[in-house]
């Protein structure tokens, strides 16, 4: 047998039906249904446009979200935790810049009995003072510990450089914010944002669809939790930093954290699908240029990658790595060389073909199994994107040409658009000449 | 219940197949029965460095990554003290490509000096990124040699020291590879939209032709019985104190394993657990607190690890944890409490098994423990654990003489950042 000859690879990879079907509850909350999988489990997500974009004081959005399950009008925090644990239910509350959600993992057979409690948690949280105080103290400790990591120093300063510290995508917490958090702000934020007009539900796994809708209507379908006032509109202006290079010293750091990147756009931009392909070639996965060059050829780092991060009202491109202090200049030099290269030389047909294959595989994985499928759908509806967005991506992946990629690179990734943040051992750092 | 079929190749390679037609993908998991515990004392980190080199080209394939990419796959690997595990997920149509790639890495590697030097550097950077450049990053580096005196669990998989990694030579790696990476020392599992006969045929084709190799017999030194409580104090540049208490427990196949695992859940599995309620919420002595078992194949550890709240004295935190332990062993856990942790364990397993990679990995791991079918029996074993046996096991586990405590102090007097 000839081992150096690769087995035949499938020419066409079919992507499964990627559309969930949507049913509206009586109060018009849309429910995205994804009945799939082999295990008797259900994941239910309640998504609210209640991220930190909407808060008028620091911490309020994430605190509201985290404290939902810490006591309701009928149950104490301890009782809630006990009931969820007894049913083997995981309740994950998460919030980010744009959205906040409550995600529930349960066995199919336990879903009905746990929904009344989830309804209380979402609609009638009590936000007890004692729980707020404990939350504040523990969260502050974790904030202080995290702030000490070079990766977080770089991340924070990168966001500030791109958007400015007054912008919701650019601002960051400080220790003094913890003292200012109070129950009243949390209650007001909850009332404004956790209501049926601001809610979307995603259900994935194995379940009886009609029965489920009936139950969801019973506990979430009423009009009694409508918004009392229209959603506020916040006009924000970006105030990017004038300095393209930000160095943050940390004593005794054996590695420096790096961020190089610039502001882009959200997923509605016509260039977004193409940028996903471009990013994949540059640094989107293990076989990409940055990883192959800086790690696999040079050994300067344990990991490096790039990403196009979509936000609801913006988006950015970023290269992320942690670099040996001794090699940081050499490594950053390689990164700029890769940026230059992708802006000046069309990608070969072969490399593009490989990237396309990889990306199609990625698409398959994004829809494989109930939980990844629902995560994919969630990330779309959080930004009010249509759920057929990935059809578009898949078309772009199949059709984009080397010259279109080159054009995109020149338009969006030119070196003079980039901000560079280095946190760590920077006292001796000599930036490349066009970076000063 | 995870259905599976089993076969053994002539060269000793074991194969497990799980068919799941709800997916369009296939997952291949290749477990080698070799880990950091098989390294020699002065060369810790060898197994993990070899894992890195496994991605730098094999006898007939120049670039593993490129071929995976072409086949629309995604892959990774990890090395623990017990095993080295490789996995790849790709469209089911491309199953053969995955088998081709994995079989070629089993047949032989390129072992170029250049790739070796680069991966050594990468691992050194990994060591710095994960253990040196993170607050509290060195806790496991300290804890292992403190708890284990003889057994190779006394070093972490990445290596006990940067100098060890630096001193490993290409010949060391080659020797380690040929001693351990042979068909009879590996378990291959395939899960996904695949057929049994198709799998057997393809595995015969690509792996069946790999010659049998002799693998090195494992002879590990065992730990002496611990007779005194261990105490160790360090001070580090971190904002808050941490308290870490390790109790030595039985091996993975000992009957107490399931009992101890449930005790760790009763202690700190979720917000309704005993230690979390008492010490994090009610007493506010810790801002975070975990209890878990290391799950090692040889006798492992039950760990309690907590970060103290500002102003809490280390001595008080230590005293309170032991007071909780005393309270715990003074009575049997309630029926509801025990039922609760069992329910949670069962549902967690169901969540894990929505993913074909996890199914393939779990099947291979249980085959290593004796039989893939164990995977389906485990929930029953947890269900059988009685309140009485919890109390009995807790009493022997939580002896002071069986404990090793690491007092990890913040260098900041006020514990203020």
XYZ file of C-alpha atoms in Angstrom, chain B residues 43 73 78 127:
4
model
C 13.445 13.651 32.292
C -11.200 18.210 10.333
C -3.580 16.127 25.742
C 5.112 26.238 30.814
